[in-house]
mmCIF file with all atom_site columns, C-alpha atoms in Angstrom:
data_model
loop_
_atom_site.group_PDB
_atom_site.id
_atom_site.type_symbol
_atom_site.label_atom_id
_atom_site.label_alt_id
_atom_site.label_comp_id
_atom_site.label_asym_id
_atom_site.label_entity_id
_atom_site.label_seq_id
_atom_site.pdbx_PDB_ins_code
_atom_site.Cartn_x
_atom_site.Cartn_y
_atom_site.Cartn_z
_atom_site.occupancy
_atom_site.B_iso_or_equiv
_atom_site.pdbx_formal_charge
_atom_site.auth_seq_id
_atom_site.auth_comp_id
_atom_site.auth_asym_id
_atom_site.auth_atom_id
_atom_site.pdbx_PDB_model_num
ATOM 1   C CA . MET A 1 1   ? 112.229 107.081 118.539 1.00 0.00 ? 1   MET A CA 1
ATOM 2   C CA . SER A 1 2   ? 110.587 107.104 115.299 1.00 0.00 ? 2   SER A CA 1
ATOM 3   C CA . SER A 1 3   ? 108.242 109.796 114.300 1.00 0.00 ? 3   SER A CA 1
ATOM 4   C CA . THR A 1 4   ? 105.129 109.353 112.441 1.00 0.00 ? 4   THR A CA 1
ATOM 5   C CA . THR A 1 5   ? 104.508 111.329 109.206 1.00 0.00 ? 5   THR A CA 1
ATOM 6   C CA . ASP A 1 6   ? 101.387 110.631 106.629 1.00 0.00 ? 6   ASP A CA 1
ATOM 7   C CA . ILE A 1 7   ? 102.260 111.481 103.070 1.00 0.00 ? 7   ILE A CA 1
ATOM 8   C CA . GLU A 1 8   ? 99.990  111.965 100.081 1.00 0.00 ? 8   GLU A CA 1
ATOM 9   C CA . ILE A 1 9   ? 101.061 111.585 96.580  1.00 0.00 ? 9   ILE A CA 1
ATOM 10  C CA . VAL A 1 10  ? 99.280  111.686 93.173  1.00 0.00 ? 10  VAL A CA 1
ATOM 11  C CA . ARG A 1 11  ? 99.470  108.411 91.721  1.00 0.00 ? 11  ARG A CA 1
ATOM 12  C CA . GLY A 1 12  ? 102.022 108.467 88.470  1.00 0.00 ? 12  GLY A CA 1
ATOM 13  C CA . ASP A 1 13  ? 103.886 111.507 89.669  1.00 0.00 ? 13  ASP A CA 1
ATOM 14  C CA . ASP A 1 14  ? 107.793 112.316 90.000  1.00 0.00 ? 14  ASP A CA 1
ATOM 15  C CA . GLU A 1 15  ? 107.932 112.828 93.766  1.00 0.00 ? 15  GLU A CA 1
ATOM 16  C CA . ALA A 1 16  ? 111.121 114.048 95.866  1.00 0.00 ? 16  ALA A CA 1
ATOM 17  C CA . ILE A 1 17  ? 110.464 113.416 99.290  1.00 0.00 ? 17  ILE A CA 1
ATOM 18  C CA . THR A 1 18  ? 113.496 115.484 101.418 1.00 0.00 ? 18  THR A CA 1
ATOM 19  C CA . LEU A 1 19  ? 114.541 114.379 104.433 1.00 0.00 ? 19  LEU A CA 1
ATOM 20  C CA . GLU A 1 20  ? 116.697 116.224 107.152 1.00 0.00 ? 20  GLU A CA 1
ATOM 21  C CA . PHE A 1 21  ? 118.059 113.837 110.387 1.00 0.00 ? 21  PHE A CA 1
ATOM 22  C CA . THR A 1 22  ? 119.125 115.191 113.829 1.00 0.00 ? 22  THR A CA 1
ATOM 23  C CA . ASP A 1 23  ? 120.202 113.495 117.104 1.00 0.00 ? 23  ASP A CA 1
ATOM 24  C CA . GLU A 1 24  ? 117.104 113.143 119.275 1.00 0.00 ? 24  GLU A CA 1
ATOM 25  C CA . VAL A 1 25  ? 119.430 114.527 122.087 1.00 0.00 ? 25  VAL A CA 1
ATOM 26  C CA . THR A 1 26  ? 121.644 117.103 120.805 1.00 0.00 ? 26  THR A CA 1
ATOM 27  C CA . SER A 1 27  ? 120.137 118.368 117.775 1.00 0.00 ? 27  SER A CA 1
ATOM 28  C CA . ALA A 1 28  ? 123.064 118.121 116.226 1.00 0.00 ? 28  ALA A CA 1
ATOM 29  C CA . PRO A 1 29  ? 122.752 116.628 112.446 1.00 0.00 ? 29  PRO A CA 1
ATOM 30  C CA . VAL A 1 30  ? 123.096 113.121 111.865 1.00 0.00 ? 30  VAL A CA 1
ATOM 31  C CA . ASP A 1 31  ? 126.059 112.268 109.271 1.00 0.00 ? 31  ASP A CA 1
ATOM 32  C CA . LEU A 1 32  ? 124.966 110.038 106.755 1.00 0.00 ? 32  LEU A CA 1
ATOM 33  C CA . THR A 1 33  ? 128.344 109.381 105.082 1.00 0.00 ? 33  THR A CA 1
ATOM 34  C CA . GLY A 1 34  ? 128.402 105.705 104.209 1.00 0.00 ? 34  GLY A CA 1
ATOM 35  C CA . THR A 1 35  ? 124.782 105.024 105.107 1.00 0.00 ? 35  THR A CA 1
ATOM 36  C CA . THR A 1 36  ? 121.761 103.541 103.244 1.00 0.00 ? 36  THR A CA 1
ATOM 37  C CA . ILE A 1 37  ? 118.147 105.067 103.899 1.00 0.00 ? 37  ILE A CA 1
ATOM 38  C CA . MET A 1 38  ? 115.634 102.704 102.802 1.00 0.00 ? 38  MET A CA 1
ATOM 39  C CA . PHE A 1 39  ? 111.975 103.694 101.899 1.00 0.00 ? 39  PHE A CA 1
ATOM 40  C CA . THR A 1 40  ? 109.385 101.176 101.927 1.00 0.00 ? 40  THR A CA 1
ATOM 41  C CA . VAL A 1 41  ? 105.390 101.154 101.124 1.00 0.00 ? 41  VAL A CA 1
ATOM 42  C CA . ARG A 1 42  ? 103.189 97.829  101.861 1.00 0.00 ? 42  ARG A CA 1
ATOM 43  C CA . ALA A 1 43  ? 99.553  97.527  101.539 1.00 0.00 ? 43  ALA A CA 1
ATOM 44  C CA . SER A 1 44  ? 99.672  95.740  105.001 1.00 0.00 ? 44  SER A CA 1
ATOM 45  C CA . LYS A 1 45  ? 102.019 96.291  107.909 1.00 0.00 ? 45  LYS A CA 1
ATOM 46  C CA . SER A 1 46  ? 101.840 92.428  108.508 1.00 0.00 ? 46  SER A CA 1
ATOM 47  C CA . ASP A 1 47  ? 103.643 91.734  105.081 1.00 0.00 ? 47  ASP A CA 1
ATOM 48  C CA . THR A 1 48  ? 106.839 89.556  105.588 1.00 0.00 ? 48  THR A CA 1
ATOM 49  C CA . ASP A 1 49  ? 108.368 89.929  102.255 1.00 0.00 ? 49  ASP A CA 1
ATOM 50  C CA . ASP A 1 50  ? 109.678 93.358  100.752 1.00 0.00 ? 50  ASP A CA 1
ATOM 51  C CA . ASP A 1 51  ? 109.936 91.306  97.725  1.00 0.00 ? 51  ASP A CA 1
ATOM 52  C CA . ASN A 1 52  ? 105.922 92.000  97.473  1.00 0.00 ? 52  ASN A CA 1
ATOM 53  C CA . ALA A 1 53  ? 106.560 95.734  98.534  1.00 0.00 ? 53  ALA A CA 1
ATOM 54  C CA . LEU A 1 54  ? 104.520 98.354  96.616  1.00 0.00 ? 54  LEU A CA 1
ATOM 55  C CA . ILE A 1 55  ? 107.408 101.032 96.124  1.00 0.00 ? 55  ILE A CA 1
ATOM 56  C CA . GLN A 1 56  ? 111.261 100.124 97.721  1.00 0.00 ? 56  GLN A CA 1
ATOM 57  C CA . LYS A 1 57  ? 114.039 102.884 96.971  1.00 0.00 ? 57  LYS A CA 1
ATOM 58  C CA . ASP A 1 58  ? 117.515 102.864 98.878  1.00 0.00 ? 58  ASP A CA 1
ATOM 59  C CA . VAL A 1 59  ? 119.399 105.755 98.975  1.00 0.00 ? 59  VAL A CA 1
ATOM 60  C CA . THR A 1 60  ? 123.110 105.825 99.517  1.00 0.00 ? 60  THR A CA 1
ATOM 61  C CA . SER A 1 61  ? 124.030 109.404 97.727  1.00 0.00 ? 61  SER A CA 1
ATOM 62  C CA . HIS A 1 62  ? 122.867 111.893 100.116 1.00 0.00 ? 62  HIS A CA 1
ATOM 63  C CA . THR A 1 63  ? 122.039 115.177 99.173  1.00 0.00 ? 63  THR A CA 1
ATOM 64  C CA . ASP A 1 64  ? 124.139 116.721 102.056 1.00 0.00 ? 64  ASP A CA 1
ATOM 65  C CA . PRO A 1 65  ? 125.602 113.950 103.963 1.00 0.00 ? 65  PRO A CA 1
ATOM 66  C CA . THR A 1 66  ? 126.936 115.819 106.424 1.00 0.00 ? 66  THR A CA 1
ATOM 67  C CA . ALA A 1 67  ? 124.346 117.616 107.352 1.00 0.00 ? 67  ALA A CA 1
ATOM 68  C CA . GLY A 1 68  ? 121.717 114.786 107.719 1.00 0.00 ? 68  GLY A CA 1
ATOM 69  C CA . LYS A 1 69  ? 119.984 115.892 104.177 1.00 0.00 ? 69  LYS A CA 1
ATOM 70  C CA . THR A 1 70  ? 118.763 113.166 101.904 1.00 0.00 ? 70  THR A CA 1
ATOM 71  C CA . THR A 1 71  ? 116.344 112.839 99.324  1.00 0.00 ? 71  THR A CA 1
ATOM 72  C CA . ILE A 1 72  ? 114.221 109.787 98.138  1.00 0.00 ? 72  ILE A CA 1
ATOM 73  C CA . ASN A 1 73  ? 113.213 110.522 94.418  1.00 0.00 ? 73  ASN A CA 1
ATOM 74  C CA . LEU A 1 74  ? 110.236 108.635 93.161  1.00 0.00 ? 74  LEU A CA 1
ATOM 75  C CA . LEU A 1 75  ? 109.742 108.192 89.766  1.00 0.00 ? 75  LEU A CA 1
ATOM 76  C CA . LYS A 1 76  ? 106.325 108.015 88.040  1.00 0.00 ? 76  LYS A CA 1
ATOM 77  C CA . THR A 1 77  ? 106.731 104.352 87.487  1.00 0.00 ? 77  THR A CA 1
ATOM 78  C CA . ASP A 1 78  ? 107.420 103.937 91.101  1.00 0.00 ? 78  ASP A CA 1
ATOM 79  C CA . THR A 1 79  ? 104.051 105.706 91.826  1.00 0.00 ? 79  THR A CA 1
ATOM 80  C CA . ALA A 1 80  ? 102.129 104.163 89.417  1.00 0.00 ? 80  ALA A CA 1
ATOM 81  C CA . VAL A 1 81  ? 100.442 101.940 91.899  1.00 0.00 ? 81  VAL A CA 1
ATOM 82  C CA . ALA A 1 82  ? 96.726  101.309 92.470  1.00 0.00 ? 82  ALA A CA 1
ATOM 83  C CA . THR A 1 83  ? 95.135  104.353 94.435  1.00 0.00 ? 83  THR A CA 1
ATOM 84  C CA . GLY A 1 84  ? 94.688  103.740 98.089  1.00 0.00 ? 84  GLY A CA 1
ATOM 85  C CA . ASP A 1 85  ? 96.387  103.801 101.588 1.00 0.00 ? 85  ASP A CA 1
ATOM 86  C CA . TYR A 1 86  ? 99.294  102.299 102.611 1.00 0.00 ? 86  TYR A CA 1
ATOM 87  C CA . TYR A 1 87  ? 101.921 102.080 104.982 1.00 0.00 ? 87  TYR A CA 1
ATOM 88  C CA . TYR A 1 88  ? 105.223 103.166 104.652 1.00 0.00 ? 88  TYR A CA 1
ATOM 89  C CA . ASP A 1 89  ? 108.460 103.590 106.578 1.00 0.00 ? 89  ASP A CA 1
ATOM 90  C CA . VAL A 1 90  ? 112.143 104.988 106.438 1.00 0.00 ? 90  VAL A CA 1
ATOM 91  C CA . GLN A 1 91  ? 114.987 103.273 107.656 1.00 0.00 ? 91  GLN A CA 1
ATOM 92  C CA . TYR A 1 92  ? 118.230 103.977 108.344 1.00 0.00 ? 92  TYR A CA 1
ATOM 93  C CA . VAL A 1 93  ? 121.199 101.290 108.154 1.00 0.00 ? 93  VAL A CA 1
ATOM 94  C CA . ASP A 1 94  ? 124.647 102.662 109.225 1.00 0.00 ? 94  ASP A CA 1
ATOM 95  C CA . THR A 1 95  ? 128.376 101.854 108.358 1.00 0.00 ? 95  THR A CA 1
ATOM 96  C CA . GLU A 1 96  ? 128.086 99.289  111.303 1.00 0.00 ? 96  GLU A CA 1
ATOM 97  C CA . ASN A 1 97  ? 124.998 97.226  109.622 1.00 0.00 ? 97  ASN A CA 1
ATOM 98  C CA . LYS A 1 98  ? 122.553 98.797  112.126 1.00 0.00 ? 98  LYS A CA 1
ATOM 99  C CA . VAL A 1 99  ? 118.928 99.524  111.543 1.00 0.00 ? 99  VAL A CA 1
ATOM 100 C CA . LYS A 1 100 ? 116.748 102.288 112.820 1.00 0.00 ? 100 LYS A CA 1
ATOM 101 C CA . THR A 1 101 ? 113.198 102.844 111.994 1.00 0.00 ? 101 THR A CA 1
ATOM 102 C CA . LEU A 1 102 ? 113.237 106.759 111.593 1.00 0.00 ? 102 LEU A CA 1
ATOM 103 C CA . VAL A 1 103 ? 109.997 107.482 110.128 1.00 0.00 ? 103 VAL A CA 1
ATOM 104 C CA . ILE A 1 104 ? 106.657 105.678 109.790 1.00 0.00 ? 104 ILE A CA 1
ATOM 105 C CA . GLY A 1 105 ? 103.146 106.495 108.617 1.00 0.00 ? 105 GLY A CA 1
ATOM 106 C CA . LYS A 1 106 ? 100.357 105.941 105.991 1.00 0.00 ? 106 LYS A CA 1
ATOM 107 C CA . ILE A 1 107 ? 100.703 107.001 102.403 1.00 0.00 ? 107 ILE A CA 1
ATOM 108 C CA . SER A 1 108 ? 97.850  107.867 100.280 1.00 0.00 ? 108 SER A CA 1
ATOM 109 C CA . ILE A 1 109 ? 98.326  107.223 96.800  1.00 0.00 ? 109 ILE A CA 1
ATOM 110 C CA . VAL A 1 110 ? 95.434  109.552 94.974  1.00 0.00 ? 110 VAL A CA 1
ATOM 111 C CA . GLN A 1 111 ? 94.228  109.600 91.521  1.00 0.00 ? 111 GLN A CA 1
ATOM 112 C CA . ASP A 1 112 ? 95.521  111.803 89.015  1.00 0.00 ? 112 ASP A CA 1
ATOM 113 C CA . VAL A 1 113 ? 93.245  113.321 86.726  1.00 0.00 ? 113 VAL A CA 1
ATOM 114 C CA . THR A 1 114 ? 95.596  114.203 83.462  1.00 0.00 ? 114 THR A CA 1
ATOM 115 C CA . LYS A 1 115 ? 96.173  111.487 81.483  1.00 0.00 ? 115 LYS A CA 1
ATOM 116 C CA . ARG A 1 116 ? 98.090  112.982 78.549  1.00 0.00 ? 116 ARG A CA 1
ATOM 117 C CA . SER A 1 117 ? 101.849 112.054 78.534  1.00 0.00 ? 117 SER A CA 1
#
């Protein structure tokens, strides 16, 4: 079962989203060794092509894989999208290429104020 979590990010900011995965039954950490975590942001849930996604990140090098910890690092170029409310999910692809959606929710990209570089 996936969890629902909403996120707010300031447009054009570098952002690190830290995640920790545990087994639903045993509460033991999920070993992420050899897995891929996919983060996708879309304008609409009904979009059928990831090529049109606003943000896409695949993570294969995890913070602490045996403890179920990973970080999705978004660069300022990733978050430089139009302000607004979008949809995202985080999917786990295991070593047998099985896919599971772990987190799903809304992501708000809010306007930044400072424009200096």
